[in-house]
Amino acid sequence: MTADIAVGLREEVRSTVLQLLERRTDQATICPSEVARTVAGKTGADPKGPSWRAAMPVVHATIDQLVADGLVELSWKGKVIASRHGPYRIRRVQPAR
């Protein structure tokens, strides 16, 4: 993957994450594979085919950046996790209680 393609894909992933979350309730989460499948579908690839899996490294890296930017947080089984490891879900940053 060339640097230009990777940058374009990161921008597409970032936009997709924020759009998917905007369509859901504040507490709702999305799966990183849902993001990859959506991006693969937008680029004309078969979202059920293997191409979405190729986007996963860029999805993970973009999610890491969104966490660092304070735009999203990660959770697993309803509990916030500090960093991406193992399975995880993505949600909007929740206000402090």
PDB file of N, CA, C and O in Angstrom, residues 7-79:
ATOM      1  N   VAL A   7      -2.888   7.248   3.421  1.00  0.00           N
ATOM      2  CA  VAL A   7      -3.409   8.513   3.955  1.00  0.00           C
ATOM      3  C   VAL A   7      -4.875   8.681   3.566  1.00  0.00           C
ATOM      4  O   VAL A   7      -5.707   9.029   4.397  1.00  0.00           O
ATOM      5  N   GLY A   8      -5.192   8.418   2.319  1.00  0.00           N
ATOM      6  CA  GLY A   8      -6.579   8.512   1.868  1.00  0.00           C
ATOM      7  C   GLY A   8      -7.478   7.548   2.607  1.00  0.00           C
ATOM      8  O   GLY A   8      -8.600   7.897   2.976  1.00  0.00           O
ATOM      9  N   LEU A   9      -6.993   6.348   2.832  1.00  0.00           N
ATOM     10  CA  LEU A   9      -7.780   5.346   3.545  1.00  0.00           C
ATOM     11  C   LEU A   9      -7.966   5.756   5.002  1.00  0.00           C
ATOM     12  O   LEU A   9      -9.061   5.613   5.552  1.00  0.00           O
ATOM     13  N   ARG A  10      -6.940   6.297   5.628  1.00  0.00           N
ATOM     14  CA  ARG A  10      -7.084   6.771   7.019  1.00  0.00           C
ATOM     15  C   ARG A  10      -8.143   7.856   7.122  1.00  0.00           C
ATOM     16  O   ARG A  10      -8.947   7.856   8.058  1.00  0.00           O
ATOM     17  N   GLU A  11      -8.150   8.767   6.184  1.00  0.00           N
ATOM     18  CA  GLU A  11      -9.165   9.829   6.189  1.00  0.00           C
ATOM     19  C   GLU A  11     -10.563   9.248   6.005  1.00  0.00           C
ATOM     20  O   GLU A  11     -11.512   9.674   6.662  1.00  0.00           O
ATOM     21  N   GLU A  12     -10.683   8.271   5.113  1.00  0.00           N
ATOM     22  CA  GLU A  12     -11.976   7.607   4.887  1.00  0.00           C
ATOM     23  C   GLU A  12     -12.425   6.853   6.138  1.00  0.00           C
ATOM     24  O   GLU A  12     -13.597   6.897   6.519  1.00  0.00           O
ATOM     25  N   VAL A  13     -11.499   6.170   6.793  1.00  0.00           N
ATOM     26  CA  VAL A  13     -11.824   5.424   8.016  1.00  0.00           C
ATOM     27  C   VAL A  13     -12.270   6.385   9.110  1.00  0.00           C
ATOM     28  O   VAL A  13     -13.284   6.157   9.774  1.00  0.00           O
ATOM     29  N   ARG A  14     -11.530   7.454   9.296  1.00  0.00           N
ATOM     30  CA  ARG A  14     -11.873   8.445  10.330  1.00  0.00           C
ATOM     31  C   ARG A  14     -13.291   8.974  10.099  1.00  0.00           C
ATOM     32  O   ARG A  14     -14.112   9.012  11.017  1.00  0.00           O
ATOM     33  N   SER A  15     -13.571   9.379   8.888  1.00  0.00           N
ATOM     34  CA  SER A  15     -14.888   9.903   8.539  1.00  0.00           C
ATOM     35  C   SER A  15     -15.971   8.850   8.776  1.00  0.00           C
ATOM     36  O   SER A  15     -17.036   9.148   9.313  1.00  0.00           O
ATOM     37  N   THR A  16     -15.705   7.624   8.380  1.00  0.00           N
ATOM     38  CA  THR A  16     -16.673   6.534   8.528  1.00  0.00           C
ATOM     39  C   THR A  16     -16.973   6.257   9.996  1.00  0.00           C
ATOM     40  O   THR A  16     -18.136   6.097  10.381  1.00  0.00           O
ATOM     41  N   VAL A  17     -15.938   6.204  10.837  1.00  0.00           N
ATOM     42  CA  VAL A  17     -16.142   5.972  12.270  1.00  0.00           C
ATOM     43  C   VAL A  17     -17.068   7.042  12.842  1.00  0.00           C
ATOM     44  O   VAL A  17     -18.060   6.735  13.509  1.00  0.00           O
ATOM     45  N   LEU A  18     -16.752   8.293  12.569  1.00  0.00           N
ATOM     46  CA  LEU A  18     -17.540   9.386  13.130  1.00  0.00           C
ATOM     47  C   LEU A  18     -18.971   9.391  12.597  1.00  0.00           C
ATOM     48  O   LEU A  18     -19.923   9.650  13.348  1.00  0.00           O
ATOM     49  N   GLN A  19     -19.156   9.051  11.325  1.00  0.00           N
ATOM     50  CA  GLN A  19     -20.503   8.987  10.748  1.00  0.00           C
ATOM     51  C   GLN A  19     -21.307   7.841  11.347  1.00  0.00           C
ATOM     52  O   GLN A  19     -22.492   8.006  11.666  1.00  0.00           O
ATOM     53  N   LEU A  20     -20.693   6.674  11.484  1.00  0.00           N
ATOM     54  CA  LEU A  20     -21.407   5.534  12.066  1.00  0.00           C
ATOM     55  C   LEU A  20     -21.835   5.830  13.498  1.00  0.00           C
ATOM     56  O   LEU A  20     -22.956   5.497  13.903  1.00  0.00           O
ATOM     57  N   LEU A  21     -20.950   6.458  14.273  1.00  0.00           N
ATOM     58  CA  LEU A  21     -21.298   6.785  15.656  1.00  0.00           C
ATOM     59  C   LEU A  21     -22.380   7.855  15.730  1.00  0.00           C
ATOM     60  O   LEU A  21     -23.233   7.820  16.610  1.00  0.00           O
ATOM     61  N   GLU A  22     -22.347   8.784  14.806  1.00  0.00           N
ATOM     62  CA  GLU A  22     -23.343   9.861  14.788  1.00  0.00           C
ATOM     63  C   GLU A  22     -24.751   9.301  14.568  1.00  0.00           C
ATOM     64  O   GLU A  22     -25.732   9.852  15.076  1.00  0.00           O
ATOM     65  N   ARG A  23     -24.858   8.212  13.860  1.00  0.00           N
ATOM     66  CA  ARG A  23     -26.163   7.606  13.555  1.00  0.00           C
ATOM     67  C   ARG A  23     -26.717   6.785  14.713  1.00  0.00           C
ATOM     68  O   ARG A  23     -27.838   6.284  14.622  1.00  0.00           O
ATOM     69  N   ARG A  24     -25.930   6.606  15.757  1.00  0.00           N
ATOM     70  CA  ARG A  24     -26.330   5.761  16.879  1.00  0.00           C
ATOM     71  C   ARG A  24     -26.528   6.591  18.142  1.00  0.00           C
ATOM     72  O   ARG A  24     -26.084   7.726  18.229  1.00  0.00           O
ATOM     73  N   THR A  25     -27.137   5.979  19.130  1.00  0.00           N
ATOM     74  CA  THR A  25     -27.318   6.657  20.414  1.00  0.00           C
ATOM     75  C   THR A  25     -25.961   6.878  21.075  1.00  0.00           C
ATOM     76  O   THR A  25     -24.966   6.248  20.704  1.00  0.00           O
ATOM     77  N   ASP A  26     -25.922   7.745  22.066  1.00  0.00           N
ATOM     78  CA  ASP A  26     -24.665   8.098  22.727  1.00  0.00           C
ATOM     79  C   ASP A  26     -23.933   6.898  23.316  1.00  0.00           C
ATOM     80  O   ASP A  26     -22.712   6.856  23.318  1.00  0.00           O
ATOM     81  N   GLN A  27     -24.665   5.945  23.840  1.00  0.00           N
ATOM     82  CA  GLN A  27     -24.048   4.782  24.494  1.00  0.00           C
ATOM     83  C   GLN A  27     -23.706   3.646  23.518  1.00  0.00           C
ATOM     84  O   GLN A  27     -23.009   2.712  23.888  1.00  0.00           O
ATOM     85  N   ALA A  28     -24.190   3.734  22.299  1.00  0.00           N
ATOM     86  CA  ALA A  28     -24.001   2.644  21.336  1.00  0.00           C
ATOM     87  C   ALA A  28     -22.540   2.518  20.911  1.00  0.00           C
ATOM     88  O   ALA A  28     -21.784   3.483  20.921  1.00  0.00           O
ATOM     89  N   THR A  29     -22.175   1.303  20.539  1.00  0.00           N
ATOM     90  CA  THR A  29     -20.816   1.034  20.081  1.00  0.00           C
ATOM     91  C   THR A  29     -20.845   0.479  18.665  1.00  0.00           C
ATOM     92  O   THR A  29     -21.875   0.001  18.192  1.00  0.00           O
ATOM     93  N   ILE A  30     -19.678   0.546  18.026  1.00  0.00           N
ATOM     94  CA  ILE A  30     -19.504  -0.076  16.712  1.00  0.00           C
ATOM     95  C   ILE A  30     -18.286  -0.987  16.774  1.00  0.00           C
ATOM     96  O   ILE A  30     -17.411  -0.813  17.616  1.00  0.00           O
ATOM     97  N   CYS A  31     -18.260  -1.919  15.872  1.00  0.00           N
ATOM     98  CA  CYS A  31     -17.164  -2.879  15.783  1.00  0.00           C
ATOM     99  C   CYS A  31     -16.165  -2.384  14.728  1.00  0.00           C
ATOM    100  O   CYS A  31     -16.581  -1.861  13.687  1.00  0.00           O
ATOM    101  N   PRO A  32     -14.878  -2.557  14.972  1.00  0.00           N
ATOM    102  CA  PRO A  32     -13.906  -2.135  13.961  1.00  0.00           C
ATOM    103  C   PRO A  32     -14.115  -2.824  12.609  1.00  0.00           C
ATOM    104  O   PRO A  32     -13.892  -2.215  11.560  1.00  0.00           O
ATOM    105  N   SER A  33     -14.588  -4.059  12.613  1.00  0.00           N
ATOM    106  CA  SER A  33     -14.823  -4.737  11.336  1.00  0.00           C
ATOM    107  C   SER A  33     -15.991  -4.100  10.580  1.00  0.00           C
ATOM    108  O   SER A  33     -16.012  -4.112   9.348  1.00  0.00           O
ATOM    109  N   GLU A  34     -16.963  -3.519  11.310  1.00  0.00           N
ATOM    110  CA  GLU A  34     -18.055  -2.804  10.648  1.00  0.00           C
ATOM    111  C   GLU A  34     -17.502  -1.594   9.891  1.00  0.00           C
ATOM    112  O   GLU A  34     -17.927  -1.290   8.773  1.00  0.00           O
ATOM    113  N   VAL A  35     -16.540  -0.926  10.491  1.00  0.00           N
ATOM    114  CA  VAL A  35     -15.901   0.212   9.839  1.00  0.00           C
ATOM    115  C   VAL A  35     -15.187  -0.260   8.571  1.00  0.00           C
ATOM    116  O   VAL A  35     -15.360   0.318   7.496  1.00  0.00           O
ATOM    117  N   ALA A  36     -14.408  -1.328   8.681  1.00  0.00           N
ATOM    118  CA  ALA A  36     -13.667  -1.843   7.528  1.00  0.00           C
ATOM    119  C   ALA A  36     -14.608  -2.298   6.415  1.00  0.00           C
ATOM    120  O   ALA A  36     -14.357  -2.026   5.237  1.00  0.00           O
ATOM    121  N   ARG A  37     -15.697  -2.951   6.775  1.00  0.00           N
ATOM    122  CA  ARG A  37     -16.659  -3.391   5.766  1.00  0.00           C
ATOM    123  C   ARG A  37     -17.326  -2.206   5.068  1.00  0.00           C
ATOM    124  O   ARG A  37     -17.543  -2.222   3.860  1.00  0.00           O
ATOM    125  N   THR A  38     -17.629  -1.177   5.833  1.00  0.00           N
ATOM    126  CA  THR A  38     -18.246   0.017   5.248  1.00  0.00           C
ATOM    127  C   THR A  38     -17.279   0.690   4.289  1.00  0.00           C
ATOM    128  O   THR A  38     -17.661   1.069   3.180  1.00  0.00           O
ATOM    129  N   VAL A  39     -16.041   0.838   4.698  1.00  0.00           N
ATOM    130  CA  VAL A  39     -15.035   1.463   3.833  1.00  0.00           C
ATOM    131  C   VAL A  39     -14.823   0.625   2.575  1.00  0.00           C
ATOM    132  O   VAL A  39     -14.759   1.166   1.472  1.00  0.00           O
ATOM    133  N   ALA A  40     -14.765  -0.691   2.722  1.00  0.00           N
ATOM    134  CA  ALA A  40     -14.589  -1.559   1.552  1.00  0.00           C
ATOM    135  C   ALA A  40     -15.763  -1.410   0.593  1.00  0.00           C
ATOM    136  O   ALA A  40     -15.573  -1.376  -0.623  1.00  0.00           O
ATOM    137  N   GLY A  41     -16.969  -1.280   1.127  1.00  0.00           N
ATOM    138  CA  GLY A  41     -18.147  -1.090   0.282  1.00  0.00           C
ATOM    139  C   GLY A  41     -18.130   0.241  -0.443  1.00  0.00           C
ATOM    140  O   GLY A  41     -18.541   0.340  -1.595  1.00  0.00           O
ATOM    141  N   LYS A  42     -17.623   1.284   0.208  1.00  0.00           N
ATOM    142  CA  LYS A  42     -17.553   2.610  -0.406  1.00  0.00           C
ATOM    143  C   LYS A  42     -16.540   2.645  -1.538  1.00  0.00           C
ATOM    144  O   LYS A  42     -16.674   3.413  -2.471  1.00  0.00           O
ATOM    145  N   THR A  43     -15.506   1.830  -1.426  1.00  0.00           N
ATOM    146  CA  THR A  43     -14.474   1.835  -2.463  1.00  0.00           C
ATOM    147  C   THR A  43     -14.815   0.893  -3.605  1.00  0.00           C
ATOM    148  O   THR A  43     -14.015   0.677  -4.494  1.00  0.00           O
ATOM    149  N   GLY A  44     -16.007   0.321  -3.566  1.00  0.00           N
ATOM    150  CA  GLY A  44     -16.449  -0.545  -4.655  1.00  0.00           C
ATOM    151  C   GLY A  44     -16.094  -2.001  -4.474  1.00  0.00           C
ATOM    152  O   GLY A  44     -16.424  -2.843  -5.292  1.00  0.00           O
ATOM    153  N   ALA A  45     -15.405  -2.312  -3.381  1.00  0.00           N
ATOM    154  CA  ALA A  45     -15.053  -3.703  -3.115  1.00  0.00           C
ATOM    155  C   ALA A  45     -16.257  -4.418  -2.515  1.00  0.00           C
ATOM    156  O   ALA A  45     -17.166  -3.791  -1.983  1.00  0.00           O
ATOM    157  N   ASP A  46     -16.262  -5.720  -2.611  1.00  0.00           N
ATOM    158  CA  ASP A  46     -17.328  -6.526  -2.022  1.00  0.00           C
ATOM    159  C   ASP A  46     -17.168  -6.504  -0.504  1.00  0.00           C
ATOM    160  O   ASP A  46     -16.183  -7.016   0.023  1.00  0.00           O
ATOM    161  N   PRO A  47     -18.111  -5.883   0.258  1.00  0.00           N
ATOM    162  CA  PRO A  47     -17.955  -5.786   1.704  1.00  0.00           C
ATOM    163  C   PRO A  47     -17.954  -7.133   2.418  1.00  0.00           C
ATOM    164  O   PRO A  47     -17.551  -7.221   3.557  1.00  0.00           O
ATOM    165  N   LYS A  48     -18.398  -8.184   1.740  1.00  0.00           N
ATOM    166  CA  LYS A  48     -18.367  -9.513   2.351  1.00  0.00           C
ATOM    167  C   LYS A  48     -17.124 -10.293   1.936  1.00  0.00           C
ATOM    168  O   LYS A  48     -16.865 -11.361   2.448  1.00  0.00           O
ATOM    169  N   GLY A  49     -16.376  -9.750   1.015  1.00  0.00           N
ATOM    170  CA  GLY A  49     -15.182 -10.418   0.527  1.00  0.00           C
ATOM    171  C   GLY A  49     -13.976 -10.162   1.414  1.00  0.00           C
ATOM    172  O   GLY A  49     -14.068  -9.509   2.438  1.00  0.00           O
ATOM    173  N   PRO A  50     -12.840 -10.681   1.004  1.00  0.00           N
ATOM    174  CA  PRO A  50     -11.646 -10.574   1.832  1.00  0.00           C
ATOM    175  C   PRO A  50     -11.050  -9.173   1.885  1.00  0.00           C
ATOM    176  O   PRO A  50     -10.229  -8.887   2.732  1.00  0.00           O
ATOM    177  N   SER A  51     -11.467  -8.264   1.007  1.00  0.00           N
ATOM    178  CA  SER A  51     -10.831  -6.950   0.935  1.00  0.00           C
ATOM    179  C   SER A  51     -10.993  -6.124   2.214  1.00  0.00           C
ATOM    180  O   SER A  51     -10.109  -5.347   2.562  1.00  0.00           O
ATOM    181  N   TRP A  52     -12.080  -6.292   2.937  1.00  0.00           N
ATOM    182  CA  TRP A  52     -12.253  -5.523   4.170  1.00  0.00           C
ATOM    183  C   TRP A  52     -11.196  -5.903   5.192  1.00  0.00           C
ATOM    184  O   TRP A  52     -10.751  -5.057   5.964  1.00  0.00           O
ATOM    185  N   ARG A  53     -10.761  -7.143   5.174  1.00  0.00           N
ATOM    186  CA  ARG A  53      -9.727  -7.579   6.120  1.00  0.00           C
ATOM    187  C   ARG A  53      -8.395  -6.873   5.863  1.00  0.00           C
ATOM    188  O   ARG A  53      -7.652  -6.583   6.795  1.00  0.00           O
ATOM    189  N   ALA A  54      -8.126  -6.571   4.615  1.00  0.00           N
ATOM    190  CA  ALA A  54      -6.889  -5.870   4.269  1.00  0.00           C
ATOM    191  C   ALA A  54      -6.879  -4.454   4.840  1.00  0.00           C
ATOM    192  O   ALA A  54      -5.806  -3.888   5.079  1.00  0.00           O
ATOM    193  N   ALA A  55      -8.049  -3.887   5.074  1.00  0.00           N
ATOM    194  CA  ALA A  55      -8.146  -2.534   5.629  1.00  0.00           C
ATOM    195  C   ALA A  55      -7.993  -2.501   7.147  1.00  0.00           C
ATOM    196  O   ALA A  55      -7.801  -1.423   7.719  1.00  0.00           O
ATOM    197  N   MET A  56      -8.050  -3.635   7.807  1.00  0.00           N
ATOM    198  CA  MET A  56      -8.046  -3.659   9.269  1.00  0.00           C
ATOM    199  C   MET A  56      -6.819  -2.999   9.909  1.00  0.00           C
ATOM    200  O   MET A  56      -6.977  -2.269  10.896  1.00  0.00           O
ATOM    201  N   PRO A  57      -5.601  -3.181   9.398  1.00  0.00           N
ATOM    202  CA  PRO A  57      -4.479  -2.474  10.037  1.00  0.00           C
ATOM    203  C   PRO A  57      -4.647  -0.954  10.017  1.00  0.00           C
ATOM    204  O   PRO A  57      -4.329  -0.276  11.001  1.00  0.00           O
ATOM    205  N   VAL A  58      -5.170  -0.424   8.922  1.00  0.00           N
ATOM    206  CA  VAL A  58      -5.402   1.022   8.844  1.00  0.00           C
ATOM    207  C   VAL A  58      -6.549   1.413   9.779  1.00  0.00           C
ATOM    208  O   VAL A  58      -6.493   2.455  10.440  1.00  0.00           O
ATOM    209  N   VAL A  59      -7.573   0.582   9.871  1.00  0.00           N
ATOM    210  CA  VAL A  59      -8.677   0.847  10.797  1.00  0.00           C
ATOM    211  C   VAL A  59      -8.143   0.914  12.226  1.00  0.00           C
ATOM    212  O   VAL A  59      -8.418   1.872  12.961  1.00  0.00           O
ATOM    213  N   HIS A  60      -7.351  -0.077  12.631  1.00  0.00           N
ATOM    214  CA  HIS A  60      -6.811  -0.084  13.994  1.00  0.00           C
ATOM    215  C   HIS A  60      -5.959   1.156  14.264  1.00  0.00           C
ATOM    216  O   HIS A  60      -6.100   1.796  15.305  1.00  0.00           O
ATOM    217  N   ALA A  61      -5.088   1.512  13.330  1.00  0.00           N
ATOM    218  CA  ALA A  61      -4.222   2.685  13.509  1.00  0.00           C
ATOM    219  C   ALA A  61      -5.043   3.968  13.598  1.00  0.00           C
ATOM    220  O   ALA A  61      -4.736   4.861  14.406  1.00  0.00           O
ATOM    221  N   THR A  62      -6.082   4.063  12.797  1.00  0.00           N
ATOM    222  CA  THR A  62      -6.927   5.257  12.811  1.00  0.00           C
ATOM    223  C   THR A  62      -7.712   5.338  14.114  1.00  0.00           C
ATOM    224  O   THR A  62      -7.865   6.425  14.688  1.00  0.00           O
ATOM    225  N   ILE A  63      -8.183   4.209  14.604  1.00  0.00           N
ATOM    226  CA  ILE A  63      -8.883   4.176  15.891  1.00  0.00           C
ATOM    227  C   ILE A  63      -7.942   4.637  16.998  1.00  0.00           C
ATOM    228  O   ILE A  63      -8.322   5.427  17.868  1.00  0.00           O
ATOM    229  N   ASP A  64      -6.698   4.163  16.967  1.00  0.00           N
ATOM    230  CA  ASP A  64      -5.716   4.603  17.967  1.00  0.00           C
ATOM    231  C   ASP A  64      -5.585   6.123  17.951  1.00  0.00           C
ATOM    232  O   ASP A  64      -5.516   6.760  19.007  1.00  0.00           O
ATOM    233  N   GLN A  65      -5.563   6.714  16.771  1.00  0.00           N
ATOM    234  CA  GLN A  65      -5.438   8.165  16.664  1.00  0.00           C
ATOM    235  C   GLN A  65      -6.691   8.872  17.167  1.00  0.00           C
ATOM    236  O   GLN A  65      -6.606   9.896  17.846  1.00  0.00           O
ATOM    237  N   LEU A  66      -7.867   8.327  16.856  1.00  0.00           N
ATOM    238  CA  LEU A  66      -9.114   8.922  17.352  1.00  0.00           C
ATOM    239  C   LEU A  66      -9.188   8.872  18.879  1.00  0.00           C
ATOM    240  O   LEU A  66      -9.688   9.805  19.515  1.00  0.00           O
ATOM    241  N   VAL A  67      -8.665   7.797  19.470  1.00  0.00           N
ATOM    242  CA  VAL A  67      -8.603   7.707  20.937  1.00  0.00           C
ATOM    243  C   VAL A  67      -7.657   8.784  21.462  1.00  0.00           C
ATOM    244  O   VAL A  67      -7.984   9.517  22.401  1.00  0.00           O
ATOM    245  N   ALA A  68      -6.474   8.898  20.849  1.00  0.00           N
ATOM    246  CA  ALA A  68      -5.494   9.909  21.275  1.00  0.00           C
ATOM    247  C   ALA A  68      -6.059  11.322  21.135  1.00  0.00           C
ATOM    248  O   ALA A  68      -5.746  12.196  21.959  1.00  0.00           O
ATOM    249  N   ASP A  69      -6.892  11.540  20.130  1.00  0.00           N
ATOM    250  CA  ASP A  69      -7.507  12.856  19.912  1.00  0.00           C
ATOM    251  C   ASP A  69      -8.674  13.113  20.857  1.00  0.00           C
ATOM    252  O   ASP A  69      -9.241  14.212  20.859  1.00  0.00           O
ATOM    253  N   GLY A  70      -9.079  12.089  21.628  1.00  0.00           N
ATOM    254  CA  GLY A  70     -10.177  12.248  22.572  1.00  0.00           C
ATOM    255  C   GLY A  70     -11.557  12.221  21.947  1.00  0.00           C
ATOM    256  O   GLY A  70     -12.530  12.651  22.565  1.00  0.00           O
ATOM    257  N   LEU A  71     -11.666  11.703  20.730  1.00  0.00           N
ATOM    258  CA  LEU A  71     -12.958  11.671  20.040  1.00  0.00           C
ATOM    259  C   LEU A  71     -13.746  10.397  20.290  1.00  0.00           C
ATOM    260  O   LEU A  71     -14.975  10.395  20.188  1.00  0.00           O
ATOM    261  N   VAL A  72     -13.052   9.309  20.556  1.00  0.00           N
ATOM    262  CA  VAL A  72     -13.719   8.036  20.826  1.00  0.00           C
ATOM    263  C   VAL A  72     -13.021   7.362  22.005  1.00  0.00           C
ATOM    264  O   VAL A  72     -11.908   7.730  22.379  1.00  0.00           O
ATOM    265  N   GLU A  73     -13.716   6.380  22.558  1.00  0.00           N
ATOM    266  CA  GLU A  73     -13.095   5.531  23.573  1.00  0.00           C
ATOM    267  C   GLU A  73     -13.392   4.088  23.219  1.00  0.00           C
ATOM    268  O   GLU A  73     -14.289   3.797  22.425  1.00  0.00           O
ATOM    269  N   LEU A  74     -12.609   3.212  23.780  1.00  0.00           N
ATOM    270  CA  LEU A  74     -12.739   1.792  23.497  1.00  0.00           C
ATOM    271  C   LEU A  74     -13.375   1.097  24.688  1.00  0.00           C
ATOM    272  O   LEU A  74     -13.181   1.500  25.833  1.00  0.00           O
ATOM    273  N   SER A  75     -14.119   0.059  24.396  1.00  0.00           N
ATOM    274  CA  SER A  75     -14.722  -0.718  25.472  1.00  0.00           C
ATOM    275  C   SER A  75     -14.770  -2.181  25.062  1.00  0.00           C
ATOM    276  O   SER A  75     -14.634  -2.531  23.885  1.00  0.00           O
ATOM    277  N   TRP A  76     -14.956  -3.014  26.072  1.00  0.00           N
ATOM    278  CA  TRP A  76     -15.197  -4.430  25.843  1.00  0.00           C
ATOM    279  C   TRP A  76     -16.121  -4.916  26.938  1.00  0.00           C
ATOM    280  O   TRP A  76     -15.869  -4.683  28.126  1.00  0.00           O
ATOM    281  N   LYS A  77     -17.220  -5.521  26.533  1.00  0.00           N
ATOM    282  CA  LYS A  77     -18.249  -6.021  27.446  1.00  0.00           C
ATOM    283  C   LYS A  77     -18.709  -4.930  28.405  1.00  0.00           C
ATOM    284  O   LYS A  77     -18.881  -5.146  29.594  1.00  0.00           O
ATOM    285  N   GLY A  78     -18.866  -3.712  27.843  1.00  0.00           N
ATOM    286  CA  GLY A  78     -19.406  -2.602  28.608  1.00  0.00           C
ATOM    287  C   GLY A  78     -18.410  -1.847  29.469  1.00  0.00           C
ATOM    288  O   GLY A  78     -18.756  -0.838  30.059  1.00  0.00           O
ATOM    289  N   LYS A  79     -17.177  -2.298  29.534  1.00  0.00           N
ATOM    290  CA  LYS A  79     -16.171  -1.633  30.356  1.00  0.00           C
ATOM    291  C   LYS A  79     -15.164  -0.910  29.465  1.00  0.00           C
ATOM    292  O   LYS A  79     -14.685  -1.463  28.475  1.00  0.00           O
TER     293      LYS A  79
END
